Structure formats: C-alpha cells, structure tokens
Short mmCIF file of N, CA, C and O in Angstrom, two decimals:
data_model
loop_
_atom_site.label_atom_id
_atom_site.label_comp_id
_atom_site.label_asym_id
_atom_site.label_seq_id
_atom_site.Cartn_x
_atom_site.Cartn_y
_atom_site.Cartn_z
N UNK O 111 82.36 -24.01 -23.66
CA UNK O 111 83.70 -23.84 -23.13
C UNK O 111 83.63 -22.94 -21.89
O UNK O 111 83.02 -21.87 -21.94
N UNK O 112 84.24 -23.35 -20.84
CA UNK O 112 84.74 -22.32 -19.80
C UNK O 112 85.01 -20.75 -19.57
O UNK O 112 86.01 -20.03 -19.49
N UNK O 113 84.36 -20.68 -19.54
CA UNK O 113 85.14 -19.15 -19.22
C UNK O 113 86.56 -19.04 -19.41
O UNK O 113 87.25 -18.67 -20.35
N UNK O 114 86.81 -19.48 -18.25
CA UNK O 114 88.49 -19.25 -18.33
C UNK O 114 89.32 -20.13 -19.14
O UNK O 114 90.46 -19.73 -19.38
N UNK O 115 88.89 -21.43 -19.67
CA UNK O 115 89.42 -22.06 -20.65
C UNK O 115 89.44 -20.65 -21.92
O UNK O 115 90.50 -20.28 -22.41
N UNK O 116 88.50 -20.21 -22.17
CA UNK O 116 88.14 -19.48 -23.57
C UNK O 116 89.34 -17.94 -23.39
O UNK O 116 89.87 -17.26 -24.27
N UNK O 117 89.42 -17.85 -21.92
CA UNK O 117 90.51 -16.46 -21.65
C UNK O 117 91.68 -17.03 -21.86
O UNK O 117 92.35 -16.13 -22.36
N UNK O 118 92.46 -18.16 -21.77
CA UNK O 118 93.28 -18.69 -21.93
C UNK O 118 93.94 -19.15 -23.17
O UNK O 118 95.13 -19.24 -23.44
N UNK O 119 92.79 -19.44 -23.93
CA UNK O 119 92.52 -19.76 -25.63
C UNK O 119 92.91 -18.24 -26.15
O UNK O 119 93.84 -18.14 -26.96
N UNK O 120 92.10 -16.90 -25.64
CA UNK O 120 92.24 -15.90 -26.27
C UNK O 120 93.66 -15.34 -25.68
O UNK O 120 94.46 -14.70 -26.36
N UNK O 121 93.79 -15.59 -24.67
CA UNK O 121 95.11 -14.87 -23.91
C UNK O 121 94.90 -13.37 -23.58
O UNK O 121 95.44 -12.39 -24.08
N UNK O 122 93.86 -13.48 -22.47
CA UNK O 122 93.50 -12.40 -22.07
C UNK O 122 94.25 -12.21 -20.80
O UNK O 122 94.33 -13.11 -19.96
N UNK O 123 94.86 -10.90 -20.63
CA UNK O 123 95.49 -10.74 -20.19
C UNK O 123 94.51 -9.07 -18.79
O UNK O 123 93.59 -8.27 -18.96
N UNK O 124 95.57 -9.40 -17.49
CA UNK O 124 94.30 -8.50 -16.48
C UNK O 124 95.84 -7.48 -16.59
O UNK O 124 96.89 -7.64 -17.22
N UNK O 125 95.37 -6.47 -15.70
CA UNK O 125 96.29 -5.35 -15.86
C UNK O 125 96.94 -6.01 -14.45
O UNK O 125 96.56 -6.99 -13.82
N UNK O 126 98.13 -5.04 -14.19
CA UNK O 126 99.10 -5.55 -12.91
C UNK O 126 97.73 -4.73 -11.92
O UNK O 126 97.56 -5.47 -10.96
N UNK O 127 97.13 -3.97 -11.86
CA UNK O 127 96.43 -3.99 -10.26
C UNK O 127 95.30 -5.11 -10.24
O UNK O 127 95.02 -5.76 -9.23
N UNK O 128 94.69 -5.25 -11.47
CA UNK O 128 93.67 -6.24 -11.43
C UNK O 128 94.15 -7.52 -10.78
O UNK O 128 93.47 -8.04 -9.89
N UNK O 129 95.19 -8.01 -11.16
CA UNK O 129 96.33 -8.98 -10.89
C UNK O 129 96.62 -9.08 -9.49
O UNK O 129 96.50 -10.08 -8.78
N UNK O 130 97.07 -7.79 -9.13
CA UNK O 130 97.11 -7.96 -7.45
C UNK O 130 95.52 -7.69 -6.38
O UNK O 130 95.30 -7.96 -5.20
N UNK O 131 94.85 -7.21 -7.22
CA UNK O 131 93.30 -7.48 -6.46
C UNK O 131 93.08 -8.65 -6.28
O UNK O 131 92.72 -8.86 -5.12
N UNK O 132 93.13 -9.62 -6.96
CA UNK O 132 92.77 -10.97 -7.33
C UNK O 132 93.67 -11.63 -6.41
O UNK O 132 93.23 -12.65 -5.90
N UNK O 133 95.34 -11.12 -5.94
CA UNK O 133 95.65 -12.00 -5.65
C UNK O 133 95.52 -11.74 -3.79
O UNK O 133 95.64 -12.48 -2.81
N UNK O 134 95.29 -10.61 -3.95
CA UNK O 134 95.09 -10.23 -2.37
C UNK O 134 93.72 -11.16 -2.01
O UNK O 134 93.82 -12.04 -1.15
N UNK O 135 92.75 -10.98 -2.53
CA UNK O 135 91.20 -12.40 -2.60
C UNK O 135 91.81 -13.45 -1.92
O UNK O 135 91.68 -13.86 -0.77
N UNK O 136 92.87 -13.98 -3.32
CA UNK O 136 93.04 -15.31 -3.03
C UNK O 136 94.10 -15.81 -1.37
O UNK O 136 93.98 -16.87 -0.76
N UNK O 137 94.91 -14.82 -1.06
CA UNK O 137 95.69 -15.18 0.28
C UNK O 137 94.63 -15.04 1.25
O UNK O 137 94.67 -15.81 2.22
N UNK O 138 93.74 -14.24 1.18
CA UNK O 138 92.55 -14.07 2.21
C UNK O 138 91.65 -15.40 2.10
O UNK O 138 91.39 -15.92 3.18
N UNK O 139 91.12 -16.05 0.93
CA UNK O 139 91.07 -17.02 0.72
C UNK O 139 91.17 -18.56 1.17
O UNK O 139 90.41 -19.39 1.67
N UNK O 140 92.82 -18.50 0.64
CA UNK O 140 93.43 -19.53 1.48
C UNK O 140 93.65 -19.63 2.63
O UNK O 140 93.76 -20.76 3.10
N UNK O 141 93.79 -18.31 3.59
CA UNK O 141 94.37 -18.53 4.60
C UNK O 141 92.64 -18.80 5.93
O UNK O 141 92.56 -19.31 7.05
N UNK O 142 91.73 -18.24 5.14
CA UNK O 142 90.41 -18.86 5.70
C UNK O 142 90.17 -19.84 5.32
O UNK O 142 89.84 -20.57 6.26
N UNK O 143 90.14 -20.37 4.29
CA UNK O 143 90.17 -21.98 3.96
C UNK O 143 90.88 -23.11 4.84
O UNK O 143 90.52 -24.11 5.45
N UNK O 144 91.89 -22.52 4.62
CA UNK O 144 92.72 -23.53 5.69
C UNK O 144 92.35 -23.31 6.68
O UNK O 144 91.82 -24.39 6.94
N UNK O 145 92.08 -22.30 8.09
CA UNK O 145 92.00 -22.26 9.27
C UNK O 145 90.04 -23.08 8.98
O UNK O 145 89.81 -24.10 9.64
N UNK O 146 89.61 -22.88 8.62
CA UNK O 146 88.30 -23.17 8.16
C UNK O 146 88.06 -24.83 7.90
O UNK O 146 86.93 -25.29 8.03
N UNK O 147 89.12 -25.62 7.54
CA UNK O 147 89.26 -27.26 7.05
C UNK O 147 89.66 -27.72 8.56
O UNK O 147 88.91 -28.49 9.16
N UNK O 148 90.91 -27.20 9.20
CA UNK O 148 91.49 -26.85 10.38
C UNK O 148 90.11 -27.26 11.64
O UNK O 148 90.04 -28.27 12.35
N UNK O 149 89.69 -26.75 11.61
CA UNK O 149 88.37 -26.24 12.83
C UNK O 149 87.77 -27.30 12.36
O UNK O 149 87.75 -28.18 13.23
N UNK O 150 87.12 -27.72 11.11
CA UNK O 150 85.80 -28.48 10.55
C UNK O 150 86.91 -29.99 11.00
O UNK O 150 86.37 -31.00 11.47
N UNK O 151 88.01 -29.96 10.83
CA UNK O 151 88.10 -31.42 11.16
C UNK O 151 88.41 -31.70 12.47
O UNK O 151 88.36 -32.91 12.72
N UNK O 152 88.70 -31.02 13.37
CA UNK O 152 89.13 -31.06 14.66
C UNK O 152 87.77 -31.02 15.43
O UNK O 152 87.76 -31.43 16.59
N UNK O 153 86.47 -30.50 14.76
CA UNK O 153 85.26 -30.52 15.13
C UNK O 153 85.11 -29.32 16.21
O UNK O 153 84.27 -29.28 17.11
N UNK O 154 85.98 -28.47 15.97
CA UNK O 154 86.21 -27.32 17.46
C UNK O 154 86.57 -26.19 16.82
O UNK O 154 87.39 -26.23 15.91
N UNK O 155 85.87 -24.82 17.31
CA UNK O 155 86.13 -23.74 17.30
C UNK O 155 85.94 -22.66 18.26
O UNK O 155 84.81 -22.21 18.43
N UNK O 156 87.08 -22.16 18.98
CA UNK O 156 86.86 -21.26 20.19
C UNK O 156 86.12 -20.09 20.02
O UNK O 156 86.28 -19.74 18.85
N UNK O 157 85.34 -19.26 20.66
CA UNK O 157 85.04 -17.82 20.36
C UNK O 157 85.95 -16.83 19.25
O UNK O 157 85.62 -16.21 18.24
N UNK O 158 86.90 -16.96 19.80
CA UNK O 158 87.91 -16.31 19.76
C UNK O 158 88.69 -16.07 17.67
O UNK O 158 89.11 -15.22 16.89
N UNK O 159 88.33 -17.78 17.81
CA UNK O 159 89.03 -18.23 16.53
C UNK O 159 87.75 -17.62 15.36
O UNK O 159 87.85 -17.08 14.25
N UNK O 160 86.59 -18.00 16.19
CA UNK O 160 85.34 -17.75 14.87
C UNK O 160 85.40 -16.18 14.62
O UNK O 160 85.24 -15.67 13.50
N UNK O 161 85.67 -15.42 15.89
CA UNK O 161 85.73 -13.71 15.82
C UNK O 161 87.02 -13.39 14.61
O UNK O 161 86.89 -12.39 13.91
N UNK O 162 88.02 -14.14 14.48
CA UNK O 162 88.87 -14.21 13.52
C UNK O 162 88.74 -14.13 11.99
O UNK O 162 89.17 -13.30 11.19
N UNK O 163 87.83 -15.55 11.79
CA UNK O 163 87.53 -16.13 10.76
C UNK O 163 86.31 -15.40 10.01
O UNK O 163 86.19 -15.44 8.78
N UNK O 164 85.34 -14.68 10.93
CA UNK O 164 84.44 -13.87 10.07
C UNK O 164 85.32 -12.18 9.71
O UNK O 164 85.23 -11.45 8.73
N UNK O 165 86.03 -12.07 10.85
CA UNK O 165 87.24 -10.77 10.06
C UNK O 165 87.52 -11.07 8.87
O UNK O 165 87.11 -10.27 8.03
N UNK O 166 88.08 -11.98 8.49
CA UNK O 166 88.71 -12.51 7.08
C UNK O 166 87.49 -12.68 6.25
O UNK O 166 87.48 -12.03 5.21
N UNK O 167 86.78 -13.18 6.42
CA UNK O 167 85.77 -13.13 5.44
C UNK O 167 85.11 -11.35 5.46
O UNK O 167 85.02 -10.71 4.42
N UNK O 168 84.73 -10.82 6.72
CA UNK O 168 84.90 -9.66 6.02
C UNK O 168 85.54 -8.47 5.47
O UNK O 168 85.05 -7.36 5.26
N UNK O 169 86.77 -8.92 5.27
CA UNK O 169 88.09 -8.41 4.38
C UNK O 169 87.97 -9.04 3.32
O UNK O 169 88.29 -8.36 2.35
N UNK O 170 87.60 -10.19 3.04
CA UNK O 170 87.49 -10.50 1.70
C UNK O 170 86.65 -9.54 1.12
O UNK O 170 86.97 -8.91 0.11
N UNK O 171 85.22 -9.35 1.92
CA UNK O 171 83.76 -8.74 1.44
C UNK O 171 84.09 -7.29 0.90
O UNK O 171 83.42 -6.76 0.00
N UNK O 172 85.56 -6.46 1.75
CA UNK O 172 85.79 -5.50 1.29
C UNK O 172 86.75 -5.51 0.34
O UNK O 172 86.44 -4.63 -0.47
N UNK O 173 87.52 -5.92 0.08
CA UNK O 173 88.49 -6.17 -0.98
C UNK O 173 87.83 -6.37 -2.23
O UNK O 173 88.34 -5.89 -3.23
N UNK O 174 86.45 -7.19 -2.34
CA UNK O 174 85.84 -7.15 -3.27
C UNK O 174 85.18 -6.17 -3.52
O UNK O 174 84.80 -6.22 -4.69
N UNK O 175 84.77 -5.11 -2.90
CA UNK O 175 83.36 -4.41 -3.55
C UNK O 175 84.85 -3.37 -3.50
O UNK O 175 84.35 -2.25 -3.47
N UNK O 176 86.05 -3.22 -3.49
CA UNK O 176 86.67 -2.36 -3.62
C UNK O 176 87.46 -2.54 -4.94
O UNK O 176 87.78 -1.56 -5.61
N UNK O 177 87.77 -3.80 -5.30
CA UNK O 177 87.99 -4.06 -6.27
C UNK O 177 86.84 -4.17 -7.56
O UNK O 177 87.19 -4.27 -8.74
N UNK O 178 85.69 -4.12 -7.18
CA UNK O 178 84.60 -3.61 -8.32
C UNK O 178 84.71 -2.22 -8.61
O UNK O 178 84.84 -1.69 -9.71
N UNK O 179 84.62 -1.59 -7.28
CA UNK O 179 85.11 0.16 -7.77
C UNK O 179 86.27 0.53 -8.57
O UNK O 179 86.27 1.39 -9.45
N UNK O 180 87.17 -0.14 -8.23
CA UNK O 180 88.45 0.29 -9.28
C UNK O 180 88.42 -0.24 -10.39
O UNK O 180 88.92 0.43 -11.29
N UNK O 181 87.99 -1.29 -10.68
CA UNK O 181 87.45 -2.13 -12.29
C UNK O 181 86.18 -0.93 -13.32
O UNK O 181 86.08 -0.82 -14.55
N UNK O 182 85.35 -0.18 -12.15
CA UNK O 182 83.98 0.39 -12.85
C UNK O 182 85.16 1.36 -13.45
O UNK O 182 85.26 1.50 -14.66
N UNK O 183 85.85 1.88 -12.74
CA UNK O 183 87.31 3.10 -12.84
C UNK O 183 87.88 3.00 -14.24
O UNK O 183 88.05 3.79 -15.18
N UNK O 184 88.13 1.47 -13.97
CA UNK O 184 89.30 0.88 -15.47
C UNK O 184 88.85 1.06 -16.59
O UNK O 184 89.59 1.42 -17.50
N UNK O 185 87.30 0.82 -16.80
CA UNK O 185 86.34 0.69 -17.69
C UNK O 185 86.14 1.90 -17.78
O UNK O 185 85.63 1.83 -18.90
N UNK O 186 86.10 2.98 -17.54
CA UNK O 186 85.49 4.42 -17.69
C UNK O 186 86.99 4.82 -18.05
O UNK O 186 87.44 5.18 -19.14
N UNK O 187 87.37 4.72 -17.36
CA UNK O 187 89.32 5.50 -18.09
C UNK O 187 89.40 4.43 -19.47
O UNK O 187 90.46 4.71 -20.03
N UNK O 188 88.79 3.47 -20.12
CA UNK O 188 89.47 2.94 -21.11
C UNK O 188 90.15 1.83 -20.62
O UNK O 188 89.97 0.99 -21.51
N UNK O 189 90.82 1.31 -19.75
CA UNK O 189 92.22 0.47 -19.46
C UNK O 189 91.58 -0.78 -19.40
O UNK O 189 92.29 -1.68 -18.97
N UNK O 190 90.33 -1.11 -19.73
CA UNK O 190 90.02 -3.01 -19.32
C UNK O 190 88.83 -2.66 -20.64
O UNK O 190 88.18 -1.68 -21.02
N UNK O 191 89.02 -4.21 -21.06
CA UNK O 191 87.78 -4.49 -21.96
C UNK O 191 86.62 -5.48 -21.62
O UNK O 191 86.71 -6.53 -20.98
N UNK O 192 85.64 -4.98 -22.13
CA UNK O 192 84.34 -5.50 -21.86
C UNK O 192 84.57 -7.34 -21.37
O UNK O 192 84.48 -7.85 -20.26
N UNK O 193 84.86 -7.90 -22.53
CA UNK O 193 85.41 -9.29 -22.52
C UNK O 193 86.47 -9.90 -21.14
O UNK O 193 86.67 -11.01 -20.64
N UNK O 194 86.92 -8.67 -20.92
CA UNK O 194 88.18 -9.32 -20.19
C UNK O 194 87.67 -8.58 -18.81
O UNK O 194 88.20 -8.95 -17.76
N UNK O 195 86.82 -7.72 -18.77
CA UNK O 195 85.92 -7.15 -17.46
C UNK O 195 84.78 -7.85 -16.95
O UNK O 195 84.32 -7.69 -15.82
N UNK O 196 84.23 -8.86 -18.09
CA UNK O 196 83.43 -10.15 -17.30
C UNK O 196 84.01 -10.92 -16.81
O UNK O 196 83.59 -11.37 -15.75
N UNK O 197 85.14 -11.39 -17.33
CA UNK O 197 85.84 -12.70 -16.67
C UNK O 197 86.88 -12.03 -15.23
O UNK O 197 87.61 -12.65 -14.45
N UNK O 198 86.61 -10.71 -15.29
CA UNK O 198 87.53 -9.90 -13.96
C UNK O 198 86.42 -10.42 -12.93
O UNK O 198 86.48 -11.12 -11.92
N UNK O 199 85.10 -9.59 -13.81
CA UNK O 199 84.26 -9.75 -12.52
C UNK O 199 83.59 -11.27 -11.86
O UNK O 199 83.21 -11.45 -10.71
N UNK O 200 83.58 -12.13 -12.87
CA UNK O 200 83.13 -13.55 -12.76
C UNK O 200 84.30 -14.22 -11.76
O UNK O 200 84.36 -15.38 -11.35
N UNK O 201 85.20 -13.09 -11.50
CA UNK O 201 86.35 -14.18 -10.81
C UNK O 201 86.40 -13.24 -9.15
O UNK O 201 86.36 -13.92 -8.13
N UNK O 202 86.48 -12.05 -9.05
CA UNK O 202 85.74 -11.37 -7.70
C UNK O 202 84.45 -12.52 -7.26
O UNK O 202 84.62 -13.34 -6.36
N UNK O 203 83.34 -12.43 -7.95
CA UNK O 203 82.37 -13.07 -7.38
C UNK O 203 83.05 -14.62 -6.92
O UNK O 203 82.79 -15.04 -5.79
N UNK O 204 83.72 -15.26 -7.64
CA UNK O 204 83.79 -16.42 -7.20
C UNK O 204 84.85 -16.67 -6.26
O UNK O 204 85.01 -17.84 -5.94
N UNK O 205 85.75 -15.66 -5.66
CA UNK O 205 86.69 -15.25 -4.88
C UNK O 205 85.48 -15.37 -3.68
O UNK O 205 85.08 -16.34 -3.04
N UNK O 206 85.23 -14.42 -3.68
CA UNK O 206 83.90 -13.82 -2.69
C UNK O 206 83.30 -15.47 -2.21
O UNK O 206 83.42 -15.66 -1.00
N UNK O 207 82.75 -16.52 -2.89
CA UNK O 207 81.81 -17.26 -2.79
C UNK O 207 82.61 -18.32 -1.94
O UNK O 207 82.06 -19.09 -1.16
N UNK O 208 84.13 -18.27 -2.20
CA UNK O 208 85.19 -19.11 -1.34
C UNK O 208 85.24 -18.93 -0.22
O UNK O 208 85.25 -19.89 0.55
N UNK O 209 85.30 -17.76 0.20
CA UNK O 209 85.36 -16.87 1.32
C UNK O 209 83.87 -17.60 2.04
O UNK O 209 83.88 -18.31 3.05
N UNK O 210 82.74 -17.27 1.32
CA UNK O 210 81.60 -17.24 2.24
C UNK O 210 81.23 -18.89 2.51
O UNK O 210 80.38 -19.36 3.26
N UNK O 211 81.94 -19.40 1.86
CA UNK O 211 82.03 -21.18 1.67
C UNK O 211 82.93 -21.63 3.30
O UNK O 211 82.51 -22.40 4.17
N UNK O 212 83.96 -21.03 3.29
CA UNK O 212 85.02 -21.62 4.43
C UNK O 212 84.69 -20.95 5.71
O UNK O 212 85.28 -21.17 6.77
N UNK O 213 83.74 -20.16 5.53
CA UNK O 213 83.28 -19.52 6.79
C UNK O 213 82.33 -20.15 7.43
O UNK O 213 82.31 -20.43 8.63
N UNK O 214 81.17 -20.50 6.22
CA UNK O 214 80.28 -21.55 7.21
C UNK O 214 80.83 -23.22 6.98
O UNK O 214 80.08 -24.18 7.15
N UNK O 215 81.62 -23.29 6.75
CA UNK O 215 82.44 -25.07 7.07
C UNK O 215 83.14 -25.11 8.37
O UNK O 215 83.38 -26.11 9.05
N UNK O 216 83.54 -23.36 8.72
CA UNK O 216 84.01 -23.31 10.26
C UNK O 216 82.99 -23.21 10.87
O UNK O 216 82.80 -24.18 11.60
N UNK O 217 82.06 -22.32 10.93
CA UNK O 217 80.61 -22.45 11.73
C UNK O 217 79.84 -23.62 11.86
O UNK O 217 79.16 -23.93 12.84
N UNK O 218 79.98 -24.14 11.00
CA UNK O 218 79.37 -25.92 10.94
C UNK O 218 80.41 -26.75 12.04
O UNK O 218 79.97 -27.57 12.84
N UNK O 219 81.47 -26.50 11.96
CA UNK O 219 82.59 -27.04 13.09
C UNK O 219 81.75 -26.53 14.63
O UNK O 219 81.25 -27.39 15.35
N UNK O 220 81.67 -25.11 14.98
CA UNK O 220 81.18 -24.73 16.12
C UNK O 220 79.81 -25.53 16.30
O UNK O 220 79.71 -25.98 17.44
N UNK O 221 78.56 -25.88 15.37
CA UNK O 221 77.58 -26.14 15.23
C UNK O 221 77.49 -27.38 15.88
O UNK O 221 76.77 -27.60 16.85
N UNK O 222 78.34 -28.32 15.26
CA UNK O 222 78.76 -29.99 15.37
C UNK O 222 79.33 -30.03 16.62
O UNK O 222 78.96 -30.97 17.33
N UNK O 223 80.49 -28.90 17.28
CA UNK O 223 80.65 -29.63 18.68
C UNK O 223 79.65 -28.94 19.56
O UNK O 223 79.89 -29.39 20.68
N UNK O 224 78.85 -28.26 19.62
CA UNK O 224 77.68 -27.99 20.19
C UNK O 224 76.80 -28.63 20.93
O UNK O 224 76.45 -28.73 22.11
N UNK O 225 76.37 -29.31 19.15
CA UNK O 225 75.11 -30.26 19.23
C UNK O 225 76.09 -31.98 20.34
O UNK O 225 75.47 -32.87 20.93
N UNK O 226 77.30 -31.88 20.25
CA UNK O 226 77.86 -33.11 20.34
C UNK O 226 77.76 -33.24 22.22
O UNK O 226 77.51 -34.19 22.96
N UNK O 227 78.09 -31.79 22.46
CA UNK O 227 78.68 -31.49 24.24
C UNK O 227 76.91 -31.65 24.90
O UNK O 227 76.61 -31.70 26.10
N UNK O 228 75.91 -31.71 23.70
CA UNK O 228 74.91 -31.42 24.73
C UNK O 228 74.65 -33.16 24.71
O UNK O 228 74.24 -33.48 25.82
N UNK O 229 74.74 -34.03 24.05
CA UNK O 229 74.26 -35.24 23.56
C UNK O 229 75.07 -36.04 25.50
O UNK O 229 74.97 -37.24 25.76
#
C-alpha cells in the first residue's frame, strides 16, 4: 500500500504549520511547473525567464531544508509522530524532486532551441 493511501486509511493528520510548509512547496511548485511546460512547449526560453525559473527552484530548495528544521523542532518538542514525520518528510522530498523536475524540462526548452538555431 502507498504511503499516503495507508495515511489516509489511518487519518493522519499534519499540524497547521506542517500544512502550510507543504503548501508554500506546492505554489512554488506549480507556478514553476507551469512556466516550465510553458517554455518546453513553445521550445524558447529567454535569459531572463531561466534566471527566474532557477530562483523558484531555489526557493523551493530553501523552503525545504527549512521546513526539515522546523519538523527536527516538532519532533524534539513532542508535536509530530514518528509515523506521521516520515510521510511529512517523504512528501518535502518529493515536493523538492518537482521543483528539480520542471527546472530541467525548462532547460531542455533552452537546450532544444539552441541545438535548433544552429542546424
């Protein structure tokens, strides 16, 4: 079973900051994802836009290792459990892996009209 199928089954529940860590990830996320699909299908990315798009990815990079610090926090004060602090952290990492995913699908955009302008 899933991870998160099995948190769902148990009804594990994250605290309200864990909640908004996660969800700050995910708008950083989406909003590189999309500019990131954006670029990869238009086959074009300006200087300008890629200087953008690795900002966001590295705001994601900090949001995460900042949100591990306040989780190591939760766990030492008591406030998160072991069970429900793997599936915190299994979901940072895979936040993180989105991020580093839509960054090179935009760099692959710069890559492709590159190779295309020299042809």
């Amino acid at each position: 079973m899933e991870k998160s199928e099995e948190a769902v089954k148990k009804e594990v529940r994250f605290s309200d900051n864990a909640r908004k860590e996660l969800k700050a990830l995910l708008d950083n996320d989406l909003e590189l994802l999309d500019k990131a699909v954006e670029s990869f299908t238009n086959q074009e990315i300006s200087e300008d836009e890629q200087v953008e798009l690795y900002s966001i990815e590295e705001e994601i990079d900090k949001l995460t290792l900042k949100a591990q610090e306040n989780h190591v926090l939760r766990l030492r004060e008591g406030r998160c459990g072991v069970s429900t602090g793997m599936l915190y952290i299994q979901s940072l990492t895979d936040f993180e892996r989105v991020g580093d995913h839509a960054y090179n699908i935009a760099c692959a955009a710069r890559q492709d009209s590159e190779v295309l302008r020299t042809i």
